[in-house]
Amino acid sequence: MDLDVSAIPYTVATGAPPSSDDVVEAIHVAYDRSLDLTDGAVADYIPELADTSPDLFGICVAEVDGTVQGVGDVDHPFTIQSISKAFVWALVCEEIGDEKLIDLIGVNNTGLAFDSVMSLELNDGHPMNPMGNAGALATTALVPGDSPDEQWEFIRRGLSRFAGKELELDEAVYRSESASNQRNQGIARLLEGYGRIGSNPLDVVDVYTKQCSLLVTATDIAVMGATLADGGINPVTGERVVSETVCHDTLAVLAASGLYQNSGEWLFRIGLPGKSGVTGGIVTIAPGKAGIATFSPRLDAAGNSVRGQRATAYLSRRLGFDLFASRPHDPSGDSPR
């Protein structure tokens, strides 16, 4: 689809970020409002994750001016899992451009589970959803590098730049996932059969498993989200990680597909792009304002943190982050009616 707008710059009109005092108050209220939720269960399909304490809970907001504030278990390490998909997609988009990614992978939500094979068969091997496992594996296969080791190092360095610190591999989780990722191996082989992966599919799965096994904290993923919110500049380090255009493209993909098969309801209720992972992390991006991170391991049936969803919904409304919220225009120009 050629809309002939590639030369037209985006006009950013997101309004002023909330004050730091408002953010501090809001995250404490969001924490207290969500702490008593005990619904959901810790992910156990990866054996190493089954022993995670279900009571862990943290909320962090990283603003585009570099201010980072949190409450609860914001410094507790957990593996990034599917949240990595968003940032690897951004890194690959920076390298090869969005048109190639759209052609090879797609940007649509299939409405099916994150590890679905059916979507591949229904769409002639086209992954469609870059935030599902098939699309993420196809994206990882496109990472620059002459060997799996070089591809892995590209990913590790790139996600570290997003976080503003060196990220490390959780060896125990990596080994546990590697011993139980037969489904991803099957998806990768199917992608190879459809010509969507040109390298060894088992090498692709191994690199993908490593990217999911990187250790982060809620503070880290808040900063990663804030980097996408700030046009690709890490607001803590000041380093440009990706371009403004890549940020736009990544956030659009997350709006459509970031919360698995519940992405439509998430966008309806929260009004922001976000990405969840099965260790209980959710990163949400308020463009031009902040990255919001929550961490709580109890998940709903779709694999999204129960407490994290409630807390983020409150912050989106309380801090004026919802992209779809509006007020009637005041003809006098003084203030909204």
One Martini backbone bead per residue (centre of mass of N, CA, C, O) as a GRO file, in nm:
protein
  337
    1MET     BB    1   0.090   0.039   0.028
    2ASP     BB    2   0.065   0.372  -0.124
    3LEU     BB    3   0.038   0.696   0.045
    4ASP     BB    4   0.247   0.929   0.006
    5VAL     BB    5   0.405   1.000   0.325
    6SER     BB    6   0.720   0.970   0.377
    7ALA     BB    7   0.784   1.302   0.367
    8ILE     BB    8   0.598   1.331   0.617
    9PRO     BB    9   0.603   1.458   0.911
   10TYR     BB   10   0.552   1.422   1.236
   11THR     BB   11   0.309   1.536   1.460
   12VAL     BB   12   0.359   1.621   1.794
   13ALA     BB   13   0.056   1.599   2.032
   14THR     BB   14   0.072   1.492   2.363
   15GLY     BB   15   0.160   1.679   2.562
   16ALA     BB   16   0.220   1.719   2.884
   17PRO     BB   17   0.369   1.594   3.126
   18PRO     BB   18   0.360   1.499   3.425
   19SER     BB   19   0.434   1.538   3.729
   20SER     BB   20   0.634   1.394   3.960
   21ASP     BB   21   0.428   1.397   4.189
   22ASP     BB   22   0.203   1.253   4.034
   23VAL     BB   23   0.358   0.994   3.979
   24VAL     BB   24   0.415   0.906   4.268
   25GLU     BB   25   0.122   0.891   4.359
   26ALA     BB   26   0.014   0.698   4.137
   27ILE     BB   27   0.197   0.445   4.190
   28HIS     BB   28   0.097   0.399   4.479
   29VAL     BB   29  -0.200   0.362   4.415
   30ALA     BB   30  -0.168   0.133   4.209
   31TYR     BB   31  -0.041  -0.063   4.406
   32ASP     BB   32  -0.271  -0.071   4.622
   33ARG     BB   33  -0.504  -0.156   4.414
   34SER     BB   34  -0.334  -0.443   4.327
   35LEU     BB   35  -0.220  -0.617   4.571
   36ASP     BB   36  -0.492  -0.802   4.634
   37LEU     BB   37  -0.437  -0.964   4.388
   38THR     BB   38  -0.475  -1.342   4.329
   39ASP     BB   39  -0.498  -1.390   4.049
   40GLY     BB   40  -0.369  -1.641   3.893
   41ALA     BB   41  -0.056  -1.771   3.740
   42VAL     BB   42   0.235  -1.913   3.718
   43ALA     BB   43   0.456  -1.996   3.501
   44ASP     BB   44   0.528  -2.365   3.395
   45TYR     BB   45   0.636  -2.443   3.099
   46ILE     BB   46   0.889  -2.336   3.239
   47PRO     BB   47   1.042  -2.481   3.489
   48GLU     BB   48   1.216  -2.237   3.613
   49LEU     BB   49   0.943  -2.054   3.669
   50ALA     BB   50   0.767  -2.211   3.888
   51ASP     BB   51   0.933  -2.076   4.155
   52THR     BB   52   0.806  -1.816   4.147
   53SER     BB   53   0.696  -1.558   4.317
   54PRO     BB   54   0.364  -1.437   4.329
   55ASP     BB   55   0.421  -1.162   4.519
   56LEU     BB   56   0.551  -1.003   4.323
   57PHE     BB   57   0.583  -0.628   4.300
   58GLY     BB   58   0.607  -0.369   4.040
   59ILE     BB   59   0.655  -0.008   3.974
   60CYS     BB   60   0.752   0.187   3.677
   61VAL     BB   61   0.858   0.526   3.582
   62ALA     BB   62   0.986   0.659   3.273
   63GLU     BB   63   1.086   0.955   3.170
   64VAL     BB   64   1.196   1.167   2.909
   65ASP     BB   65   1.389   1.327   3.131
   66GLY     BB   66   1.500   1.067   3.325
   67THR     BB   67   1.290   1.004   3.523
   68VAL     BB   68   1.287   0.756   3.796
   69GLN     BB   69   1.002   0.570   3.932
   70GLY     BB   70   0.921   0.357   4.223
   71VAL     BB   71   0.753   0.048   4.339
   72GLY     BB   72   0.877  -0.211   4.492
   73ASP     BB   73   1.001  -0.478   4.273
   74VAL     BB   74   1.206  -0.309   4.058
   75ASP     BB   75   1.493  -0.490   4.123
   76HIS     BB   76   1.386  -0.756   4.025
   77PRO     BB   77   1.486  -1.024   3.856
   78PHE     BB   78   1.397  -1.110   3.512
   79THR     BB   79   1.289  -1.248   3.232
   80ILE     BB   80   1.185  -1.102   2.936
   81GLN     BB   81   1.097  -1.254   2.699
   82SER     BB   82   0.847  -1.121   2.493
   83ILE     BB   83   0.951  -0.829   2.521
   84SER     BB   84   1.187  -0.865   2.318
   85LYS     BB   85   1.033  -0.850   2.048
   86ALA     BB   86   1.007  -0.542   2.022
   87PHE     BB   87   1.323  -0.471   2.022
   88VAL     BB   88   1.413  -0.654   1.792
   89TRP     BB   89   1.229  -0.536   1.582
   90ALA     BB   90   1.354  -0.253   1.595
   91LEU     BB   91   1.644  -0.332   1.516
   92VAL     BB   92   1.567  -0.458   1.240
   93CYS     BB   93   1.423  -0.211   1.125
   94GLU     BB   94   1.679  -0.034   1.126
   95GLU     BB   95   1.834  -0.222   0.918
   96ILE     BB   96   1.584  -0.298   0.680
   97GLY     BB   97   1.303  -0.204   0.724
   98ASP     BB   98   0.955  -0.209   0.707
   99GLU     BB   99   0.885  -0.337   0.430
  100LYS     BB  100   1.031  -0.607   0.471
  101LEU     BB  101   0.879  -0.690   0.727
  102ILE     BB  102   0.597  -0.690   0.607
  103ASP     BB  103   0.654  -0.898   0.385
  104LEU     BB  104   0.779  -1.136   0.573
  105ILE     BB  105   0.567  -1.097   0.834
  106GLY     BB  106   0.407  -0.849   0.946
  107VAL     BB  107   0.121  -0.644   1.135
  108ASN     BB  108  -0.088  -0.861   1.238
  109ASN     BB  109  -0.349  -0.985   1.419
  110THR     BB  110  -0.461  -1.318   1.461
  111GLY     BB  111  -0.606  -1.400   1.751
  112LEU     BB  112  -0.394  -1.593   1.853
  113ALA     BB  113  -0.182  -1.758   2.001
  114PHE     BB  114   0.159  -1.713   2.043
  115ASP     BB  115   0.203  -2.047   1.961
  116SER     BB  116   0.080  -2.064   1.689
  117VAL     BB  117   0.030  -2.263   1.385
  118MET     BB  118  -0.231  -2.198   1.227
  119SER     BB  119  -0.156  -1.918   1.105
  120LEU     BB  120   0.047  -2.028   0.902
  121GLU     BB  121  -0.142  -2.218   0.739
  122LEU     BB  122  -0.362  -1.990   0.668
  123ASN     BB  123  -0.099  -1.794   0.542
  124ASP     BB  124   0.127  -1.938   0.377
  125GLY     BB  125   0.364  -1.880   0.607
  126HIS     BB  126   0.263  -1.614   0.725
  127PRO     BB  127   0.293  -1.477   1.032
  128MET     BB  128   0.179  -1.157   1.068
  129ASN     BB  129   0.273  -1.171   1.382
  130PRO     BB  130   0.551  -1.027   1.544
  131MET     BB  131   0.447  -1.115   1.856
  132GLY     BB  132   0.470  -1.388   1.782
  133ASN     BB  133   0.664  -1.661   1.752
  134ALA     BB  134   0.685  -1.673   1.445
  135GLY     BB  135   0.758  -1.371   1.402
  136ALA     BB  136   1.002  -1.369   1.597
  137LEU     BB  137   1.172  -1.580   1.453
  138ALA     BB  138   1.183  -1.429   1.181
  139THR     BB  139   1.325  -1.184   1.301
  140THR     BB  140   1.580  -1.319   1.421
  141ALA     BB  141   1.677  -1.426   1.136
  142LEU     BB  142   1.739  -1.102   1.051
  143VAL     BB  143   1.977  -1.072   1.211
  144PRO     BB  144   2.273  -0.959   1.215
  145GLY     BB  145   2.513  -1.199   1.099
  146ASP     BB  146   2.744  -1.481   1.041
  147SER     BB  147   2.636  -1.586   1.322
  148PRO     BB  148   2.481  -1.674   1.606
  149ASP     BB  149   2.677  -1.517   1.789
  150GLU     BB  150   2.647  -1.244   1.642
  151GLN     BB  151   2.343  -1.218   1.679
  152TRP     BB  152   2.336  -1.229   1.984
  153GLU     BB  153   2.519  -0.980   2.032
  154PHE     BB  154   2.336  -0.778   1.892
  155ILE     BB  155   2.100  -0.812   2.087
  156ARG     BB  156   2.235  -0.760   2.357
  157ARG     BB  157   2.337  -0.477   2.288
  158GLY     BB  158   2.066  -0.350   2.205
  159LEU     BB  159   1.908  -0.399   2.474
  160SER     BB  160   2.115  -0.247   2.647
  161ARG     BB  161   2.066   0.031   2.518
  162PHE     BB  162   1.775   0.052   2.604
  163ALA     BB  163   1.844   0.013   2.924
  164GLY     BB  164   2.140   0.140   3.003
  165LYS     BB  165   2.269  -0.157   3.026
  166GLU     BB  166   2.410  -0.454   3.098
  167LEU     BB  167   2.297  -0.754   2.986
  168GLU     BB  168   2.211  -1.080   3.111
  169LEU     BB  169   2.225  -1.418   3.121
  170ASP     BB  170   2.007  -1.679   3.213
  171GLU     BB  171   2.119  -1.991   3.229
  172ALA     BB  172   1.889  -2.154   3.360
  173VAL     BB  173   1.660  -2.065   3.172
  174TYR     BB  174   1.792  -2.139   2.907
  175ARG     BB  175   1.810  -2.443   2.966
  176SER     BB  176   1.510  -2.488   3.021
  177GLU     BB  177   1.404  -2.388   2.746
  178SER     BB  178   1.579  -2.576   2.564
  179ALA     BB  179   1.434  -2.844   2.689
  180SER     BB  180   1.115  -2.703   2.604
  181ASN     BB  181   1.121  -2.598   2.267
  182GLN     BB  182   0.971  -2.778   2.048
  183ARG     BB  183   0.762  -2.586   1.930
  184ASN     BB  184   0.960  -2.377   1.814
  185GLN     BB  185   1.102  -2.576   1.633
  186GLY     BB  186   0.852  -2.639   1.461
  187ILE     BB  187   0.801  -2.351   1.363
  188ALA     BB  188   1.078  -2.310   1.226
  189ARG     BB  189   1.049  -2.543   1.023
  190LEU     BB  190   0.797  -2.429   0.889
  191LEU     BB  191   0.926  -2.166   0.796
  192GLU     BB  192   1.136  -2.301   0.620
  193GLY     BB  193   0.930  -2.443   0.429
  194TYR     BB  194   0.817  -2.138   0.345
  195GLY     BB  195   1.079  -1.937   0.325
  196ARG     BB  196   1.125  -1.753   0.609
  197ILE     BB  197   1.392  -1.927   0.656
  198GLY     BB  198   1.751  -1.935   0.564
  199SER     BB  199   1.840  -2.076   0.814
  200ASN     BB  200   1.898  -2.247   1.083
  201PRO     BB  201   1.633  -2.314   1.286
  202LEU     BB  202   1.787  -2.399   1.551
  203ASP     BB  203   1.955  -2.142   1.572
  204VAL     BB  204   1.721  -1.948   1.596
  205VAL     BB  205   1.602  -2.066   1.855
  206ASP     BB  206   1.853  -2.019   2.029
  207VAL     BB  207   1.863  -1.712   2.007
  208TYR     BB  208   1.575  -1.664   2.106
  209THR     BB  209   1.613  -1.793   2.385
  210LYS     BB  210   1.825  -1.593   2.478
  211GLN     BB  211   1.660  -1.330   2.454
  212CYS     BB  212   1.445  -1.434   2.670
  213SER     BB  213   1.697  -1.476   2.901
  214LEU     BB  214   1.716  -1.197   2.980
  215LEU     BB  215   1.796  -0.979   3.232
  216VAL     BB  216   1.556  -0.789   3.422
  217THR     BB  217   1.377  -0.503   3.520
  218ALA     BB  218   1.143  -0.272   3.568
  219THR     BB  219   1.338  -0.042   3.522
  220ASP     BB  220   1.448  -0.134   3.251
  221ILE     BB  221   1.173  -0.144   3.087
  222ALA     BB  222   1.104   0.150   3.132
  223VAL     BB  223   1.348   0.262   2.975
  224MET     BB  224   1.285   0.117   2.713
  225GLY     BB  225   1.011   0.257   2.675
  226ALA     BB  226   1.119   0.553   2.686
  227THR     BB  227   1.281   0.530   2.423
  228LEU     BB  228   1.025   0.505   2.245
  229ALA     BB  229   0.893   0.775   2.360
  230ASP     BB  230   1.180   0.944   2.266
  231GLY     BB  231   1.260   0.874   1.962
  232GLY     BB  232   1.523   0.669   2.051
  233ILE     BB  233   1.608   0.804   2.319
  234ASN     BB  234   1.784   0.758   2.593
  235PRO     BB  235   1.704   0.934   2.887
  236VAL     BB  236   1.961   0.843   3.058
  237THR     BB  237   2.211   0.837   2.834
  238GLY     BB  238   2.145   0.987   2.538
  239GLU     BB  239   2.116   0.756   2.339
  240ARG     BB  240   2.083   0.645   2.024
  241VAL     BB  241   1.906   0.356   1.904
  242VAL     BB  242   1.666   0.469   1.730
  243SER     BB  243   1.443   0.587   1.529
  244GLU     BB  244   1.152   0.755   1.498
  245THR     BB  245   1.026   0.566   1.289
  246VAL     BB  246   1.068   0.303   1.449
  247CYS     BB  247   0.897   0.382   1.687
  248HIS     BB  248   0.633   0.408   1.539
  249ASP     BB  249   0.626   0.115   1.427
  250THR     BB  250   0.644  -0.034   1.698
  251LEU     BB  251   0.390   0.090   1.835
  252ALA     BB  252   0.191  -0.011   1.625
  253VAL     BB  253   0.239  -0.310   1.673
  254LEU     BB  254   0.168  -0.310   1.978
  255ALA     BB  255  -0.124  -0.211   1.953
  256ALA     BB  256  -0.210  -0.479   1.793
  257SER     BB  257  -0.001  -0.726   1.959
  258GLY     BB  258   0.119  -0.706   2.271
  259LEU     BB  259  -0.140  -0.888   2.424
  260TYR     BB  260  -0.202  -1.088   2.243
  261GLN     BB  261  -0.540  -1.185   2.224
  262ASN     BB  262  -0.588  -0.902   2.414
  263SER     BB  263  -0.517  -0.637   2.252
  264GLY     BB  264  -0.790  -0.499   2.204
  265GLU     BB  265  -0.872  -0.464   2.502
  266TRP     BB  266  -0.626  -0.307   2.591
  267LEU     BB  267  -0.667  -0.063   2.402
  268PHE     BB  268  -0.952   0.005   2.503
  269ARG     BB  269  -0.865   0.043   2.822
  270ILE     BB  270  -0.567   0.194   2.795
  271GLY     BB  271  -0.453   0.339   2.517
  272LEU     BB  272  -0.176   0.165   2.472
  273PRO     BB  273   0.121   0.054   2.402
  274GLY     BB  274   0.231  -0.296   2.452
  275LYS     BB  275   0.424  -0.552   2.649
  276SER     BB  276   0.436  -0.891   2.726
  277GLY     BB  277   0.528  -1.148   2.976
  278VAL     BB  278   0.554  -1.467   3.143
  279THR     BB  279   0.701  -1.331   3.406
  280GLY     BB  280   0.513  -1.042   3.445
  281GLY     BB  281   0.571  -0.836   3.233
  282ILE     BB  282   0.504  -0.479   3.152
  283VAL     BB  283   0.521  -0.264   2.873
  284THR     BB  284   0.449   0.090   2.844
  285ILE     BB  285   0.364   0.352   2.601
  286ALA     BB  286   0.395   0.712   2.620
  287PRO     BB  287   0.415   0.926   2.390
  288GLY     BB  288   0.634   1.181   2.502
  289LYS     BB  289   0.654   1.069   2.822
  290ALA     BB  290   0.660   0.732   2.883
  291GLY     BB  291   0.756   0.447   3.073
  292ILE     BB  292   0.582   0.151   3.170
  293ALA     BB  293   0.628  -0.073   3.454
  294THR     BB  294   0.545  -0.414   3.528
  295PHE     BB  295   0.563  -0.666   3.810
  296SER     BB  296   0.377  -0.982   3.795
  297PRO     BB  297   0.343  -1.335   3.782
  298ARG     BB  298   0.044  -1.329   3.762
  299LEU     BB  299  -0.164  -1.492   3.523
  300ASP     BB  300  -0.357  -1.515   3.270
  301ALA     BB  301  -0.472  -1.705   3.005
  302ALA     BB  302  -0.287  -1.518   2.799
  303GLY     BB  303  -0.015  -1.412   2.975
  304ASN     BB  304  -0.109  -1.173   3.168
  305SER     BB  305  -0.077  -0.955   3.406
  306VAL     BB  306  -0.298  -0.880   3.648
  307ARG     BB  307  -0.177  -0.641   3.806
  308GLY     BB  308  -0.057  -0.489   3.565
  309GLN     BB  309  -0.325  -0.412   3.432
  310ARG     BB  310  -0.449  -0.248   3.660
  311ALA     BB  311  -0.220  -0.043   3.703
  312THR     BB  312  -0.207   0.069   3.411
  313ALA     BB  313  -0.496   0.171   3.391
  314TYR     BB  314  -0.467   0.384   3.609
  315LEU     BB  315  -0.225   0.546   3.493
  316SER     BB  316  -0.350   0.625   3.225
  317ARG     BB  317  -0.579   0.798   3.354
  318ARG     BB  318  -0.437   0.969   3.579
  319LEU     BB  319  -0.191   1.079   3.363
  320GLY     BB  320  -0.292   1.116   3.059
  321PHE     BB  321  -0.212   0.867   2.839
  322ASP     BB  322  -0.451   0.821   2.673
  323LEU     BB  323  -0.484   0.841   2.324
  324PHE     BB  324  -0.826   0.852   2.323
  325ALA     BB  325  -0.849   1.090   2.500
  326SER     BB  326  -1.099   1.357   2.542
  327ARG     BB  327  -1.206   1.699   2.497
  328PRO     BB  328  -1.375   1.960   2.460
  329HIS     BB  329  -1.359   2.236   2.284
  330ASP     BB  330  -1.253   2.570   2.344
  331PRO     BB  331  -1.327   2.855   2.172
  332SER     BB  332  -1.151   3.059   2.355
  333GLY     BB  333  -0.865   2.898   2.436
  334ASP     BB  334  -0.819   2.848   2.745
  335SER     BB  335  -0.981   2.563   2.789
  336PRO     BB  336  -1.113   2.289   2.855
  337ARG     BB  337  -1.452   2.183   2.912
   0.00000   0.00000   0.00000
